[in-house]
Amino acid sequence: MAELEFVGGYPTYMRESIKKVEQTRNRRIGKLVDQMTPKEREDILNLCHPDYAPGGKRELKIGPNKGEIVPNEVADLLEAYPLVNPDKIDLSVVDYDTDILIIGGGLAGTSAALLANDNGIPADRILLTNKLRHGDANSMMAQGGTQAADRPNDSPVLHYIDAMGGGHFTNKPDVLRALVEDAPGVIKWLEELGALFDKDENGNFVELTGGGTARRRMHACADYTGMEELRVIRDEFRNRKIPVLEFFPAIELLTDEENKVVGAILWNMETDEYKIVRAKATVLATGGFGRLHIRGFPTTNHYGATYDGPVMAYRTGARLRDADTVQYHPTGAAYPQQIIGLLLTEKLRTSGAQPVNKDGEEFVFPLEPRDVEAASFIRECYIRENGVKTPTGMKGIWLDTPLIDILNGPGATEKAFPAMVRMFQRFGIDMIKDPVLVFPTLHYQNGGIETDPEGSTNIKGLFVAGEISGGVHGKNRLMGNSTLDCMVFGRRAGVHSAEYVKKGVDVGQPGLKHVKKYVDELKSAKIETDRKSPLLLPDYRGKAALARGIDIF
Amino acid sequence: MAEKKISLMDTVRDASKGVISGIDKKDVEHWVEIYFLGKAYQVPAGLTIMQALEYAGYRLIRSCGCRAGFCGACSTVFRRKGEYKLQTAMACQTRVEDGMYLVQIPFSPAEKPLYDIEKEKYEASVLLKYFPEVARCVSCNTCTKACPQDLQVMDYVQAALKGDYKQVAELSFECIQCGLCAIRCPAEIVQYHVAQFGRRMYGKYGIPREENTEKRVKEIKNGEFNKKFEEIMSLSEEELRSVYTEQQNTREVY
Ligand SMILES: Cc1cc2nc3c(=O)[nH]c(=O)nc-3n(C[C@H](O)[C@H](O)[C@H](O)COP(=O)(O)OP(=O)(O)OC[C@H]3O[C@@H](n4cnc5c(N)ncnc54)[C@H](O)[C@@H]3O)c2cc1C
Ligand code: SF4
Ligand code: SF4
Ligand code: FES
């Protein structure tokens, strides 16, 4: 094959299509395709949304959600054997004895630690453990913003209704109410800790709408929202000298005679040594599952997003909710190869960028709920065959980003999207002048471990917060509701785990009886497999190197 | 019909399989040679440094976090063949080049001063109290050259020296705390800690608060929305659907 010729980061054949986008641009300004009717939305979802289209899922054979449907990749991990043989773990020596163990230090886990500390648990009676570094998390990558209904023409009730509609009316009402009612307080908390939100000269927030929100309530920090939020609360966490472990994932929870969760087994990824933590309360905040690449989709998620938390909790008997739904973000990068799957925030569309096909024609309202928007991209590429093919064989839709400067004035893109501009620049593409190619990407775990508004679960001693949890977003989350979710329920889990501890907990002997029981169930359900879980990390090693691997030590 | 839909999803899956399950040699057309810790590896051209190491057979534990340029885990230093210059980069955001000699720096040892943001005074001297070493800056600009985010690092260190919190905050906002500046600094300044302190001080004390937020927090606390919530939460799904549709029709334009 001849070498491709590139102009401004794109091969010349893609440039042809860009010309058409340029030709239709002026005509498209200010003109948007109508929103779909509820019926149209339903039809397109059933036609080609990866979550609704047939296949890809199966019934769980064991556990509290037995009989319910989940993605195959999730079932594979739930119906898998533990990493350790319960009989070979020495539980007689406790390495860390603490009040509250927090597993996972994203926005949810870090908030929980701070609020537990605010509520009477001394720093040295808390332990936060991380699979990777404290901050290698989905939270660090949130770009678009955090919702909070704080403007005079808005209210938590409107926020509630938007989220319900976005979630197809499957959200857990009391939990959702807690989310929207705590939201302004979370923004206030962050401000008081010194987070830098986008503001005008008078100190008023610059707020935008998002897909499915009827009011402007998105609080952003350029396109580094999660990074700013997390690095501020992490700095506060460090100032308080709360003990923290890194590269020390939890690989199994521990339960006592009453099946209360009373700690976990941690594993040092570098030395292979395990440690036993005994805790009065355990907060699971391990985030999402993008790295399971459900239905073969690339992902926006960080390296450690592998569903460890639900796998461990399910073995103790914790119930899942809405575990069948996956959120695909409509605008993942489809080109260039180096950044396939990475997120291009929805805020690009709220700021005026329009999705158009290979002929530069608009075909969908830019801010349908995420699932509908994503499905319409898939239809445009694979059913109507109007996508742009990349050199690696993917297809994509143009996101006409130059419109942002045209609509908002020169410099607008650079000011609002420094991270995006920089990312494309690194690969030779100028998104201010040229459109960028997008395709849906696996983004968010809508469901998870069921909780109540306080972050507690059906298992005593086990609290959950953040992306790991299920209920608040129902079957589909709106943009800006999940960083919010992490902080609202992280804080709540911190408060309530502290209260639980202060009431006095009778911690029995930490054990693995629940794991043995689970293994028995696997066996009696005739699940014969060498799959083991939790997964901890995906494996991207090249096939050639793997084929010649020898496992010596 | 059902069958057609399944195969649609399979086609979609096929289109991005290289990104997901490791690259197959037979799909690669162009190759480059890189030297990781001195060992030569043939890797597909067009990968990032991170993807290339994985292709070569490394299963990363350190030096890999977000894989998207946000977390600062994948700091890398390299030299190109025949060049004297030592370069810095983020492995997840940099394409491999033929003849690259590279190593990753997964950790930058640096203690962070502890402070209580509630109790600090918004004064220039406070910054110097915690970071007296900024006075040792020799204005060599090495930090700026090392920064993979292309920040004006030296300028924010200079602003810190003057106690100009606003400038520190604005110039350092996009810092991903990768540590590359600090590793290179001859004055042993830990720029990203200085920046974090500066940003929090500016955010807390330098910017006015929005009243609406404070007001809303109070309204919620006083239960001003309780009645409306009870109303909405007692609606049937049908009724709620129509409230939702109506609300969507009154969308604020963006
Ligand atoms: C690219 C991107 C953009 C986004 N943009 C937005 C946005 O604009 N607005 C919005 O509201 N939301 C957004 N989201 C979603 C939101 O950022 C996440 O849902 C949220 O931050 C998750 O926070 P968390 O604390 O639950 O999990 P995380 O932040 O992922 O933290 C979980 C932590 O737990 C660790 N962990 C995992 N397993 C283990 C284990 N076994 N033991 C110990 N530790 C473990 C992980 O390594 C990680 O550090 C975005 C997400 C992504 C990926
Ligand atoms: S300022 Fe320093 S720590 Fe921050 S991104 Fe630049 S080099 Fe990395
Ligand atoms: S590298 Fe150190 S000494 Fe040189 S300009 Fe930067 S801060 Fe100053
Ligand atoms: S892995 Fe996070 S910046 Fe590269």
Coordinates of C-alpha atoms in Angstrom, one line a residue, chain A residues 89 91 93-96 98 101-103 127 129 248-255 261-267 274-284 312 462 510-512 514:
Chain A
I89 CA -4.9 -16.8 53.2
L91 CA -6.1 -14.1 58.5
V93 CA -2.3 -11.4 61.5
V94 CA -4.0 -8.1 61.0
D95 CA -1.7 -5.6 59.2
Y96 CA -3.9 -2.6 59.5
T98 CA -8.7 0.9 61.3
L101 CA -11.3 1.5 55.1
I102 CA -11.9 3.4 51.9
I103 CA -11.2 1.5 48.7
L127 CA -7.2 4.2 55.5
T129 CA -6.2 2.4 49.4
F248 CA -2.3 -1.7 46.7
P249 CA -5.7 -2.9 45.2
A250 CA -8.3 -4.6 47.3
I251 CA -8.7 -8.1 45.9
E252 CA -11.4 -9.5 48.3
L253 CA -13.6 -8.1 51.0
L254 CA -13.6 -9.7 54.5
T255 CA -16.7 -10.6 56.4
V261 CA -18.1 -6.4 55.9
V262 CA -15.1 -5.9 58.2
G263 CA -12.2 -5.0 55.9
A264 CA -10.4 -6.4 52.9
I265 CA -7.4 -8.2 51.6
L266 CA -5.0 -5.8 49.8
W267 CA -2.3 -6.9 47.4
Y274 CA -0.9 -9.4 50.7
K275 CA -2.0 -7.4 53.7
I276 CA -5.1 -7.9 55.9
V277 CA -7.1 -4.8 56.9
R278 CA -9.6 -5.0 59.6
A279 CA -12.1 -2.1 59.6
K280 CA -15.4 -1.3 61.3
A281 CA -16.8 0.1 58.1
T282 CA -15.7 -0.2 54.5
V283 CA -16.5 2.3 51.8
L284 CA -16.2 0.9 48.3
M312 CA -16.0 -8.2 45.4
L462 CA -20.5 -1.9 53.5
P510 CA -12.5 -11.3 59.6
G511 CA -13.0 -14.2 57.3
L512 CA -13.7 -15.4 53.8
H514 CA -18.7 -15.7 51.9

